[in-house]
mmCIF file of N, CA and C in Angstrom:
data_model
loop_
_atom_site.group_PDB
_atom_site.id
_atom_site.type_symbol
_atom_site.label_atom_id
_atom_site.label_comp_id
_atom_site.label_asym_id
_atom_site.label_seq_id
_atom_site.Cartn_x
_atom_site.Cartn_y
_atom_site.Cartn_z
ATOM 1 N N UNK A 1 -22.038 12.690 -0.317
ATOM 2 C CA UNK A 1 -21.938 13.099 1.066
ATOM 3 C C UNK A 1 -21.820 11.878 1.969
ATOM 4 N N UNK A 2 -22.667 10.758 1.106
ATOM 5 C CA UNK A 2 -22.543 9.815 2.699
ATOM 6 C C UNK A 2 -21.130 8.897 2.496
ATOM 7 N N UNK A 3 -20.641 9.261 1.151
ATOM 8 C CA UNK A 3 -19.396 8.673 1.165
ATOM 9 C C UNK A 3 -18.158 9.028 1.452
ATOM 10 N N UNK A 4 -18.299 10.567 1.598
ATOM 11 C CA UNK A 4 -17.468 10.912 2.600
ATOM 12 C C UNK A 4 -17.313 11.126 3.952
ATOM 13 N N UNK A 5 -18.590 10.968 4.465
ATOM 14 C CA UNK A 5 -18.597 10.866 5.815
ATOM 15 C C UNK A 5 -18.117 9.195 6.223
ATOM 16 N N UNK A 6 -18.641 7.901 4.900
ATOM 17 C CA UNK A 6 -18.238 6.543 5.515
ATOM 18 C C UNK A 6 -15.971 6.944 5.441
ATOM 19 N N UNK A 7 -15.640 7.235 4.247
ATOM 20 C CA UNK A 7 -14.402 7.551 4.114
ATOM 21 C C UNK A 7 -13.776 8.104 5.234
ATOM 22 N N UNK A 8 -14.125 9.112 6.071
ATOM 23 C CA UNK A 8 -13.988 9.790 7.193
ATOM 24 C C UNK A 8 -13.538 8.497 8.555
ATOM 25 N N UNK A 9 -14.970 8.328 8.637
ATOM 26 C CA UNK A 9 -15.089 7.221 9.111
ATOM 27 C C UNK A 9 -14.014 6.166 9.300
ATOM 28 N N UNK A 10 -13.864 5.598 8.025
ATOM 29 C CA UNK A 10 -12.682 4.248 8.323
ATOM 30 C C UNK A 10 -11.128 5.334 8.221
ATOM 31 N N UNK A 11 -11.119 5.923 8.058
ATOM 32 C CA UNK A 11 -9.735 6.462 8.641
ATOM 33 C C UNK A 11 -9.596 6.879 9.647
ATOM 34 N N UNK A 12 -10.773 7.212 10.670
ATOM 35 C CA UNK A 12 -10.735 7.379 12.297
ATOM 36 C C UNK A 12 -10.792 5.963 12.900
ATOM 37 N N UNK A 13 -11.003 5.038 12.318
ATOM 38 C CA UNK A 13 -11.192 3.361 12.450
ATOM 39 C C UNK A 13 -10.083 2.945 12.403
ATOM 40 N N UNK A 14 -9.093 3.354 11.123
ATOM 41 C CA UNK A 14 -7.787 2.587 10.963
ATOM 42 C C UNK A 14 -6.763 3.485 11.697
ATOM 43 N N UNK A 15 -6.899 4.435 11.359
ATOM 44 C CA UNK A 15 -5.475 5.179 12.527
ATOM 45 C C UNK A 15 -5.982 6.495 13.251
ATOM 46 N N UNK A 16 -5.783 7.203 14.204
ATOM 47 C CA UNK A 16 -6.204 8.340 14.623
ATOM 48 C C UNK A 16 -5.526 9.670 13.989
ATOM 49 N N UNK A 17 -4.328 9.290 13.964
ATOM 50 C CA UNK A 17 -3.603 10.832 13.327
ATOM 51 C C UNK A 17 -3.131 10.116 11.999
ATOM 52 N N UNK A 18 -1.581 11.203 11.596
ATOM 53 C CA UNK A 18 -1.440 10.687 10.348
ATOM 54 C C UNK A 18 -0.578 9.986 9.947
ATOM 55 N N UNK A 19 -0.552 9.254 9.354
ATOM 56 C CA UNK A 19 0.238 7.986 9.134
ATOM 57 C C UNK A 19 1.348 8.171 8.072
ATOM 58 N N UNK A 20 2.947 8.150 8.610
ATOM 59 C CA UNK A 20 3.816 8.387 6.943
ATOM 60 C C UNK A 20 4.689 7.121 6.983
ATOM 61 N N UNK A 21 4.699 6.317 7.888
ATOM 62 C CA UNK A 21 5.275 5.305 7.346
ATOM 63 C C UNK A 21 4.455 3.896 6.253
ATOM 64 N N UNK A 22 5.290 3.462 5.462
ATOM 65 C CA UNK A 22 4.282 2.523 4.672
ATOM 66 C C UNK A 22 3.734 1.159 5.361
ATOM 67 N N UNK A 23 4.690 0.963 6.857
ATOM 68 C CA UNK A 23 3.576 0.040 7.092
ATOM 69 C C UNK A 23 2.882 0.152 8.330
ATOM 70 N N UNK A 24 2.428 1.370 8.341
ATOM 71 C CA UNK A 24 1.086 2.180 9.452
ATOM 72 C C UNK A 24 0.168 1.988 8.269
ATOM 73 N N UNK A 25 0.647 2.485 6.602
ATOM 74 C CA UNK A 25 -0.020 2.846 5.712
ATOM 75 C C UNK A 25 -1.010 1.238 5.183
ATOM 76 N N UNK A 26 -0.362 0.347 4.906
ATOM 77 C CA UNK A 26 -0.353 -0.899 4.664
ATOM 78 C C UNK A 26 -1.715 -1.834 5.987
ATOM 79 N N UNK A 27 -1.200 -1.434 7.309
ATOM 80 C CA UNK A 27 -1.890 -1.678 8.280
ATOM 81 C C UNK A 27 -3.372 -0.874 8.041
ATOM 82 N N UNK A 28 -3.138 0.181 7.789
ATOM 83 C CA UNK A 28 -4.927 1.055 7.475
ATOM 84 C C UNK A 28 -5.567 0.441 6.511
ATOM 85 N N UNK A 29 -4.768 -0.049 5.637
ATOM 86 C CA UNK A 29 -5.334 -0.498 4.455
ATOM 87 C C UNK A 29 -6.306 -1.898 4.631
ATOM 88 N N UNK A 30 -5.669 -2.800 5.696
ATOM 89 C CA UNK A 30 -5.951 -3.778 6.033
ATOM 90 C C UNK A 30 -7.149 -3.909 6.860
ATOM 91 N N UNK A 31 -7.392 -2.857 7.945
ATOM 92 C CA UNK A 31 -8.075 -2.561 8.602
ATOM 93 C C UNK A 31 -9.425 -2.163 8.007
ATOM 94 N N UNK A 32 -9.352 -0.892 7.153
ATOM 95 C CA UNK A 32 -10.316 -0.036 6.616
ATOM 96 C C UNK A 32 -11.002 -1.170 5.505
ATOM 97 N N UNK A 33 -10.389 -2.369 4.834
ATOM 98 C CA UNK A 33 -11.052 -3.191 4.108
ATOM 99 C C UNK A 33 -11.892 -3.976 5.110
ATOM 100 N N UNK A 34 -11.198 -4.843 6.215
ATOM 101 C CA UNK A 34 -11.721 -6.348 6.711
ATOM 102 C C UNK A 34 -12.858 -4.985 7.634
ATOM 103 N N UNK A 35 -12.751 -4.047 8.428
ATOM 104 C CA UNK A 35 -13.892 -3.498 9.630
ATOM 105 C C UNK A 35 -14.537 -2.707 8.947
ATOM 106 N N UNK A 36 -14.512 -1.959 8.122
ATOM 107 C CA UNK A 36 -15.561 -0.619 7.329
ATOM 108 C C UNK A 36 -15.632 -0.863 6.623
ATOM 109 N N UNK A 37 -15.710 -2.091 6.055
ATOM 110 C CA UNK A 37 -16.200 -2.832 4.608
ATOM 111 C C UNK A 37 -15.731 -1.945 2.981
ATOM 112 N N UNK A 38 -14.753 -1.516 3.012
ATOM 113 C CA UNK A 38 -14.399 -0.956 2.017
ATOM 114 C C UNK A 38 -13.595 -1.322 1.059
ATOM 115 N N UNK A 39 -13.521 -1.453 -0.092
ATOM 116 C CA UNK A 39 -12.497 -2.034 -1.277
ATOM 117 C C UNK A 39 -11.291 -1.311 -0.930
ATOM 118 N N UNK A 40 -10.407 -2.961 -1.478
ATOM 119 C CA UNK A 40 -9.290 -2.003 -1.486
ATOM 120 C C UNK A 40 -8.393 -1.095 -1.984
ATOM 121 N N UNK A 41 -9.186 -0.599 -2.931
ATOM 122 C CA UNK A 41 -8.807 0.022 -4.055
ATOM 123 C C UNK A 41 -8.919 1.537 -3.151
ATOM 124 N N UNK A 42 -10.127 1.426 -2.603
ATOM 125 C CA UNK A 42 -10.577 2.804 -1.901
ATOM 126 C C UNK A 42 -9.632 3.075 -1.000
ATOM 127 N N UNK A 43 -9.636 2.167 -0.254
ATOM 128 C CA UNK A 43 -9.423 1.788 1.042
ATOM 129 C C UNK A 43 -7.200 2.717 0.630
ATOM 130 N N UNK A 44 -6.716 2.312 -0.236
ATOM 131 C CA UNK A 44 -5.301 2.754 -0.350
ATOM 132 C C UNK A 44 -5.811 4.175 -1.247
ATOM 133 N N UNK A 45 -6.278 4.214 -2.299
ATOM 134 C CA UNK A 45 -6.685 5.513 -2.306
ATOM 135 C C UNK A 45 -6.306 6.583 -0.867
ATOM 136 N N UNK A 46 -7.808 6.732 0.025
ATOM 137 C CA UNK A 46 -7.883 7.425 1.013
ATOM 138 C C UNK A 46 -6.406 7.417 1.744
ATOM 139 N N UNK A 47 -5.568 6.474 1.708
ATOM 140 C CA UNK A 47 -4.399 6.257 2.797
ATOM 141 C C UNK A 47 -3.337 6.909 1.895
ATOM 142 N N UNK A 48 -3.339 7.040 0.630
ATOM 143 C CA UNK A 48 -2.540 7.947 -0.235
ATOM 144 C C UNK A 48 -1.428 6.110 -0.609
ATOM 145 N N UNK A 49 -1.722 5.331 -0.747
ATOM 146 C CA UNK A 49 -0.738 3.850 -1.400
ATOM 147 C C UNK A 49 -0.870 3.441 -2.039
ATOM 148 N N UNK A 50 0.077 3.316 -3.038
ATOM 149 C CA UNK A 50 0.452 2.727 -3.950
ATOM 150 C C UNK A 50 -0.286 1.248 -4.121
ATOM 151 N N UNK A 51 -0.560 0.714 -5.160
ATOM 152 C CA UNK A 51 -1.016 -0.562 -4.945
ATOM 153 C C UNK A 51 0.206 -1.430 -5.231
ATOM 154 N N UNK A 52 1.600 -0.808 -6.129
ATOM 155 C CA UNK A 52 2.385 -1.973 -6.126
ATOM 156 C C UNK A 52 3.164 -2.108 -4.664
ATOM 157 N N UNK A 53 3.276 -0.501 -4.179
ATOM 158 C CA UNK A 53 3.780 -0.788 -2.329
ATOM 159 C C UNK A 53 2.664 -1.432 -1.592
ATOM 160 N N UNK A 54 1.418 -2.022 -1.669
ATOM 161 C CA UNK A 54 0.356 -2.995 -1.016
ATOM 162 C C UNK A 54 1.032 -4.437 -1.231
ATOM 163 N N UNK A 55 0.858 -4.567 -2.322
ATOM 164 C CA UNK A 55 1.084 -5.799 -2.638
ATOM 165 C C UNK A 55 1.915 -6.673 -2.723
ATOM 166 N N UNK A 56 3.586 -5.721 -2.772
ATOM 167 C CA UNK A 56 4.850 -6.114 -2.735
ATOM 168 C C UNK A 56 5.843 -5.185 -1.626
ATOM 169 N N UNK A 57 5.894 -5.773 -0.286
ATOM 170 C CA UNK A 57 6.095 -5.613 0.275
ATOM 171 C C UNK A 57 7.357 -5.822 0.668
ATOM 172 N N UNK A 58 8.636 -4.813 1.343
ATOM 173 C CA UNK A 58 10.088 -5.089 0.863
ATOM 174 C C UNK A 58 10.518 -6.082 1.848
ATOM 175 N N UNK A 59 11.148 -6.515 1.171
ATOM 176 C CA UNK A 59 12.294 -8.076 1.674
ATOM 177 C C UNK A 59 13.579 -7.377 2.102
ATOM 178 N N UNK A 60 13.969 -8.146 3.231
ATOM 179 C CA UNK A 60 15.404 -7.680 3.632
ATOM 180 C C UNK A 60 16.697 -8.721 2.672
ATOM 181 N N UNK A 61 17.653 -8.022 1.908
ATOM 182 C CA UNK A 61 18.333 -9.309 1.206
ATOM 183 C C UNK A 61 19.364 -10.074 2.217
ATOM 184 N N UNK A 62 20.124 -10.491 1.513
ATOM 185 C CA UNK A 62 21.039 -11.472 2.485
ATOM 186 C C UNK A 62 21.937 -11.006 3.095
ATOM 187 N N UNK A 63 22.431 -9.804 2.396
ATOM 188 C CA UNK A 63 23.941 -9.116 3.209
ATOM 189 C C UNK A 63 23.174 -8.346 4.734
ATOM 190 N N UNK A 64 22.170 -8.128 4.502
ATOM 191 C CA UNK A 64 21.153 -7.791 5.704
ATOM 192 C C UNK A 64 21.203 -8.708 6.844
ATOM 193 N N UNK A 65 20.378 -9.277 6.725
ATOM 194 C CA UNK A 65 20.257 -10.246 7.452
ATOM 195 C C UNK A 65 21.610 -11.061 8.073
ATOM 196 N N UNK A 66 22.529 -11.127 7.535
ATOM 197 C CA UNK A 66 24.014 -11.371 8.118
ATOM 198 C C UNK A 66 24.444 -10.247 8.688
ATOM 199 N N UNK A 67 24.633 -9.286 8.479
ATOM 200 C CA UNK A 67 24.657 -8.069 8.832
ATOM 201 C C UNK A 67 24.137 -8.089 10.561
ATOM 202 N N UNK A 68 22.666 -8.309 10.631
ATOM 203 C CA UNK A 68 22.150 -8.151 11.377
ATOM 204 C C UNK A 68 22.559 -9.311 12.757
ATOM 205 N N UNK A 69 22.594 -10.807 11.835
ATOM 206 C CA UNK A 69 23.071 -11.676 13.379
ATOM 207 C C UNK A 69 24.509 -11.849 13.700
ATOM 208 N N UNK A 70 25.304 -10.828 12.796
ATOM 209 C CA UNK A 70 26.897 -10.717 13.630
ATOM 210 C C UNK A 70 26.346 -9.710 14.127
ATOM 211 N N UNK A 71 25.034 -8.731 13.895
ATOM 212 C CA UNK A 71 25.317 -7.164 15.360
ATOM 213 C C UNK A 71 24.746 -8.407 16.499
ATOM 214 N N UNK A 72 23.851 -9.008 16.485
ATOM 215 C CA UNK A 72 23.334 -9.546 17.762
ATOM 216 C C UNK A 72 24.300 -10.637 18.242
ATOM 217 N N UNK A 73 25.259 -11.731 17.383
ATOM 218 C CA UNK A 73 26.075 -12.179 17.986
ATOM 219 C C UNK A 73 26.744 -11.134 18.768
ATOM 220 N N UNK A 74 27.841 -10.589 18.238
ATOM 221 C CA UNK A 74 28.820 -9.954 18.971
ATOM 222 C C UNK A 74 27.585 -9.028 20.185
ATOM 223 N N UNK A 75 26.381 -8.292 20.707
ATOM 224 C CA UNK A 75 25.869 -7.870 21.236
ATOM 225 C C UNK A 75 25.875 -8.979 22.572
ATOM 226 N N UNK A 76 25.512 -10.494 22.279
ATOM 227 C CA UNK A 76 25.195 -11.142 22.942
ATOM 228 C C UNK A 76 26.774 -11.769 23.874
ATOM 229 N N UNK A 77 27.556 -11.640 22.822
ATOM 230 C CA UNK A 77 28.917 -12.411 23.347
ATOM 231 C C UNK A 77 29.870 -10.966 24.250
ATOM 232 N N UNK A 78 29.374 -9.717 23.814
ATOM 233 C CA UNK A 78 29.915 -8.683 24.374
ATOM 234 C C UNK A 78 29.405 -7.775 25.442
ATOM 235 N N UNK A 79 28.497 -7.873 26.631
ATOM 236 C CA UNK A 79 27.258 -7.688 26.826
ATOM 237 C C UNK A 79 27.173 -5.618 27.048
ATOM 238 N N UNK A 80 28.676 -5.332 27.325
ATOM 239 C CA UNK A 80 28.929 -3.977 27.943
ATOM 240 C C UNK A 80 28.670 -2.954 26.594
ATOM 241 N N UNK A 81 29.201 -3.203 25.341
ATOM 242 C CA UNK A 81 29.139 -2.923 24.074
ATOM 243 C C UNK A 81 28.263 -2.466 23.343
ATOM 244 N N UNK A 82 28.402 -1.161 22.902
ATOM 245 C CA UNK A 82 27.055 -0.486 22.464
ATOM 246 C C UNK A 82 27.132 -0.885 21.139
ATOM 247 N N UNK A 83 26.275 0.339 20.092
ATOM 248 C CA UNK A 83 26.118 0.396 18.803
ATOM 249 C C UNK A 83 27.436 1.205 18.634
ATOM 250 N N UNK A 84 27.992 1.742 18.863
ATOM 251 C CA UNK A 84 29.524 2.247 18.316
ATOM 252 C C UNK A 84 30.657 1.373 18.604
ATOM 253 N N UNK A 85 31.023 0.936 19.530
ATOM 254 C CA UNK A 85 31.669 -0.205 19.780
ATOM 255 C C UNK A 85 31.200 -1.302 18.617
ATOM 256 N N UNK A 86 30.586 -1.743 18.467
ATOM 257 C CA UNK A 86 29.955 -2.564 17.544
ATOM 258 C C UNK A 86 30.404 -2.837 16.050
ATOM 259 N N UNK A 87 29.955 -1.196 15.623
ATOM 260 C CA UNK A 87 30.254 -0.719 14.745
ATOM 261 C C UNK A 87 32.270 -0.601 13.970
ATOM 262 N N UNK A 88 32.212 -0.118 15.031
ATOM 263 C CA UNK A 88 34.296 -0.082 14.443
ATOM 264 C C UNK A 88 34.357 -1.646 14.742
ATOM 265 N N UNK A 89 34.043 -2.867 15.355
ATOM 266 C CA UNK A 89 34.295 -3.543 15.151
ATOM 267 C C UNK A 89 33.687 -4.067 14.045
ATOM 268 N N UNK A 90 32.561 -4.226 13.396
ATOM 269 C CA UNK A 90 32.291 -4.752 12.122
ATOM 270 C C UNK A 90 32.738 -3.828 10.810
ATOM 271 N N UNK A 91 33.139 -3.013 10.730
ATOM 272 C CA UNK A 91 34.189 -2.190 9.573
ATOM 273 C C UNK A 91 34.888 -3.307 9.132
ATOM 274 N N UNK A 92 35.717 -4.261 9.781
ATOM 275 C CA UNK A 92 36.868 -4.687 8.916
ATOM 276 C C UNK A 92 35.749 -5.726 8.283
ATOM 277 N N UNK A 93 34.890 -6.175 8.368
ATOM 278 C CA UNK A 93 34.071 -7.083 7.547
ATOM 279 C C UNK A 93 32.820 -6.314 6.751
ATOM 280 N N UNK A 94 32.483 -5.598 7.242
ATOM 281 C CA UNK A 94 31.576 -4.692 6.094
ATOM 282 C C UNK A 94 32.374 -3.585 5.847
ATOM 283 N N UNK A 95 32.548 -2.769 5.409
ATOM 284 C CA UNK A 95 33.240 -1.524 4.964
ATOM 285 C C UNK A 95 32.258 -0.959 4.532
ATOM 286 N N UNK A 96 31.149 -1.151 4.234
ATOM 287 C CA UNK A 96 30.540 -0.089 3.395
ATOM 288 C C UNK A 96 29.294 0.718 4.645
ATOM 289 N N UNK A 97 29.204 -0.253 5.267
ATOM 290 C CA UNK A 97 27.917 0.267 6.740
ATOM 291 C C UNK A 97 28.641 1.462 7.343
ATOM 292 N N UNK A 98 27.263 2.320 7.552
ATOM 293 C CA UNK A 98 27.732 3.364 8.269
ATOM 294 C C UNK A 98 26.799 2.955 10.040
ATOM 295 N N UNK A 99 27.402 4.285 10.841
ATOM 296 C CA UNK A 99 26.628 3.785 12.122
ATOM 297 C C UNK A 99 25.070 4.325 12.838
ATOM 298 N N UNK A 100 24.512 4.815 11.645
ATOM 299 C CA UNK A 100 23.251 4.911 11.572
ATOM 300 C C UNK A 100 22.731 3.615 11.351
ATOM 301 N N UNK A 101 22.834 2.817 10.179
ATOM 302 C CA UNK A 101 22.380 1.848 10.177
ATOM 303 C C UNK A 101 22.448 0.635 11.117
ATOM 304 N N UNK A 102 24.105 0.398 11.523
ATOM 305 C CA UNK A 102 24.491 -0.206 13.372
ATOM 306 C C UNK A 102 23.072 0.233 14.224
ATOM 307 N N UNK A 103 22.622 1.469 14.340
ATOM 308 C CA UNK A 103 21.736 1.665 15.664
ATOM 309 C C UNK A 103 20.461 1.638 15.193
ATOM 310 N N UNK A 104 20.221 1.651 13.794
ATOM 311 C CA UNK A 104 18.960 0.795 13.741
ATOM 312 C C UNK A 104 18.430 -0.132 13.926
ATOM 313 N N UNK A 105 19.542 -1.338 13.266
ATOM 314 C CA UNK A 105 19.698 -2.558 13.300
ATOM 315 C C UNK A 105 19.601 -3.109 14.721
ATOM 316 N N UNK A 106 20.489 -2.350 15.893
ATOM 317 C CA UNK A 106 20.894 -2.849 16.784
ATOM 318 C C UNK A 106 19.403 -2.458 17.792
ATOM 319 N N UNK A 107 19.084 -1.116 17.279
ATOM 320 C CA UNK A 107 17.302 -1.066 18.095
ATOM 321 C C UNK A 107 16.120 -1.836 17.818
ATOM 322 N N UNK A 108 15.991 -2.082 16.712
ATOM 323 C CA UNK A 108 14.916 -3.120 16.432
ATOM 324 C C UNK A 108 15.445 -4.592 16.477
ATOM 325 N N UNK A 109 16.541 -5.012 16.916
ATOM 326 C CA UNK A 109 16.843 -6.152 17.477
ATOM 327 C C UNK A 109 16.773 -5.936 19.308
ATOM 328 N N UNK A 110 15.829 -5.227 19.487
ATOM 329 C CA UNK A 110 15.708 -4.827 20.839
ATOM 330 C C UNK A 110 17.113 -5.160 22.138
ATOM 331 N N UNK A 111 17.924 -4.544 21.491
ATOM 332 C CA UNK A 111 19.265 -4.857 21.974
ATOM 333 C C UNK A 111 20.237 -2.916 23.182
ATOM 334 N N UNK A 112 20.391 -3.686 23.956
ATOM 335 C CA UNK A 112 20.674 -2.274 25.073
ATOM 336 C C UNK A 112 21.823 -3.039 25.571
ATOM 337 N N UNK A 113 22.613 -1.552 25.840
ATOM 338 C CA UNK A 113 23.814 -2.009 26.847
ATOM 339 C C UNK A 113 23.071 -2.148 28.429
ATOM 340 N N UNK A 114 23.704 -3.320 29.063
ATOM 341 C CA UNK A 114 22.905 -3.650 30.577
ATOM 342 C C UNK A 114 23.651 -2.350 31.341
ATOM 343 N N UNK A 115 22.994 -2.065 31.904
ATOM 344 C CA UNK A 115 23.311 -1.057 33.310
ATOM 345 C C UNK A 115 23.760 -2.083 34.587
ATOM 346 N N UNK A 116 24.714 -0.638 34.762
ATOM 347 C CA UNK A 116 25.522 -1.544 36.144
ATOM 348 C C UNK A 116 24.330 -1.498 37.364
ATOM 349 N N UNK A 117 24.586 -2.349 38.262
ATOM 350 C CA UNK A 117 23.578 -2.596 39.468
ATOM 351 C C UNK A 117 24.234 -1.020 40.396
ATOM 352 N N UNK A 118 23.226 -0.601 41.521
ATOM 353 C CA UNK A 118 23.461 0.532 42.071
ATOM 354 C C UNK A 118 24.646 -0.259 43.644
ATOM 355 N N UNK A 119 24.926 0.760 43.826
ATOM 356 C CA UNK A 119 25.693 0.117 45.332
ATOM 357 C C UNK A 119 27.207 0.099 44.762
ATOM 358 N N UNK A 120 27.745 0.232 45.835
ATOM 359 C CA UNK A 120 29.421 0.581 46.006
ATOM 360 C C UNK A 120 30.146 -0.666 44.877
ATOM 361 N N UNK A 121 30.553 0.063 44.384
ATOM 362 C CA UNK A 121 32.236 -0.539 43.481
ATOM 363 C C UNK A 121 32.754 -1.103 44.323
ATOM 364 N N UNK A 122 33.697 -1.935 43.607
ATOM 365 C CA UNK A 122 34.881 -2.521 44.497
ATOM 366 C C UNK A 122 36.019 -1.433 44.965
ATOM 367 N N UNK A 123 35.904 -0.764 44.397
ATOM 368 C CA UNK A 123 37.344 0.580 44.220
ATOM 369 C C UNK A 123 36.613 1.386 45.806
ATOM 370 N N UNK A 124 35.163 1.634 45.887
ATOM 371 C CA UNK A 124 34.589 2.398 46.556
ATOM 372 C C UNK A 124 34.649 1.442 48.337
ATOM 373 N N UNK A 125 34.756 0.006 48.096
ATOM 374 C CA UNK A 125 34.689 -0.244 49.189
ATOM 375 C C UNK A 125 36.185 -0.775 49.706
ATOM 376 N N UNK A 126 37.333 -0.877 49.030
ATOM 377 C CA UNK A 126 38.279 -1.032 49.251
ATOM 378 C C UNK A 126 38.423 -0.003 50.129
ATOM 379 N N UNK A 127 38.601 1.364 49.540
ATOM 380 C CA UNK A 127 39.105 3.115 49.940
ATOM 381 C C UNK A 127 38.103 2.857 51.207
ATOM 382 N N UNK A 128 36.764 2.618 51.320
ATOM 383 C CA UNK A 128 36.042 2.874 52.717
ATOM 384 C C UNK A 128 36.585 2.008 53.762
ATOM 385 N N UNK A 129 37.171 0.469 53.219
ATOM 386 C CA UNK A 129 38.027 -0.349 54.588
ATOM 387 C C UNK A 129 39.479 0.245 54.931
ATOM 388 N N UNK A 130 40.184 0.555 54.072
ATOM 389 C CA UNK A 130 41.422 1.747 54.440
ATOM 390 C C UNK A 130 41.231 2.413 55.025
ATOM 391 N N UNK A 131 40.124 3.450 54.837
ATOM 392 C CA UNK A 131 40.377 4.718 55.853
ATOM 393 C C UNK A 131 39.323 4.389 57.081
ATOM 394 N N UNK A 132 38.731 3.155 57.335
ATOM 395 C CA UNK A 132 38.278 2.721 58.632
ATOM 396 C C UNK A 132 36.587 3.360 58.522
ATOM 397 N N UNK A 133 36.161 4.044 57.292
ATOM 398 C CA UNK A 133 34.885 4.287 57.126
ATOM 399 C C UNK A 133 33.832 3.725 56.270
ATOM 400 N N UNK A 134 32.375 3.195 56.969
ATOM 401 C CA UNK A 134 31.546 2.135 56.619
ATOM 402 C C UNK A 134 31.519 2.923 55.092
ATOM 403 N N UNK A 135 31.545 4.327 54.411
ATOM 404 C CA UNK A 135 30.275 4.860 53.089
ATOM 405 C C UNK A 135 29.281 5.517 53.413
ATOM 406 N N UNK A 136 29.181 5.667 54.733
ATOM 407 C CA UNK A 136 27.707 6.447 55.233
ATOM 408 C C UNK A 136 27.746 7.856 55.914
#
């Protein structure tokens, strides 16, 4: 009994609700050992993990990681250019990426198309000096 109430315990300690990604899962694990003093054997038990997903944790390989600083080059050199734009342009060098992976890549490289500033266009204030009216 009192070990399931301590068990209880460090999982209201390490996360509040429920955790399905592996590294929320990984993070509880870490937590529930170093603050509620628990092994970590227990400690991934209760979190439902694997000990070889604890311990070996995935690596991004190389076509990745290139992958990733032509999306942020071209993001940076293109600034209007979303994740689809992006995308048909890196086809002729990857072929195999689809554009799910483009808007992953391109979100966790905390990357956004800039928004235009508010206030009259050029088109909008041309047409208002022609017809002799300020826009208001």
């Amino acid at each position: 009994m009192a070990e399931a109430r301590l068990d209880i315990r460090a999982l209201n300690t390490a996360f509040g609700g429920k955790a399905l990604a592996p590294q929320v899962k990984h993070a509880a694990v870490a937590t529930m050992s170093g603050e509620c003093g628990l092994r970590e054997r227990r400690a991934r038990r209760l979190v439902r993990l694997s000990r070889d997903s604890y311990r070996n944790p995935p690596e991004t390989d190389a076509m990745t990681q290139e992958f990733n600083s032509k999306i942020v080059e071209i993001a940076h050199a293109r600034r209007r250019f979303g994740y689809r734009r992006i995308h048909d342009m890196l086809r002729s060098h990857f072929p195999s990426v689809n554009h799910k992976r483009v808007f992953r890549l391109y979100s966790t490289a905390n990357l956004a198309v800039r928004k235009r500033k508010e206030g009259q266009r050029p088109c909008q204030r041309a047409r208002a000096a022609a017809t002799g009216h300020d826009g208001q």
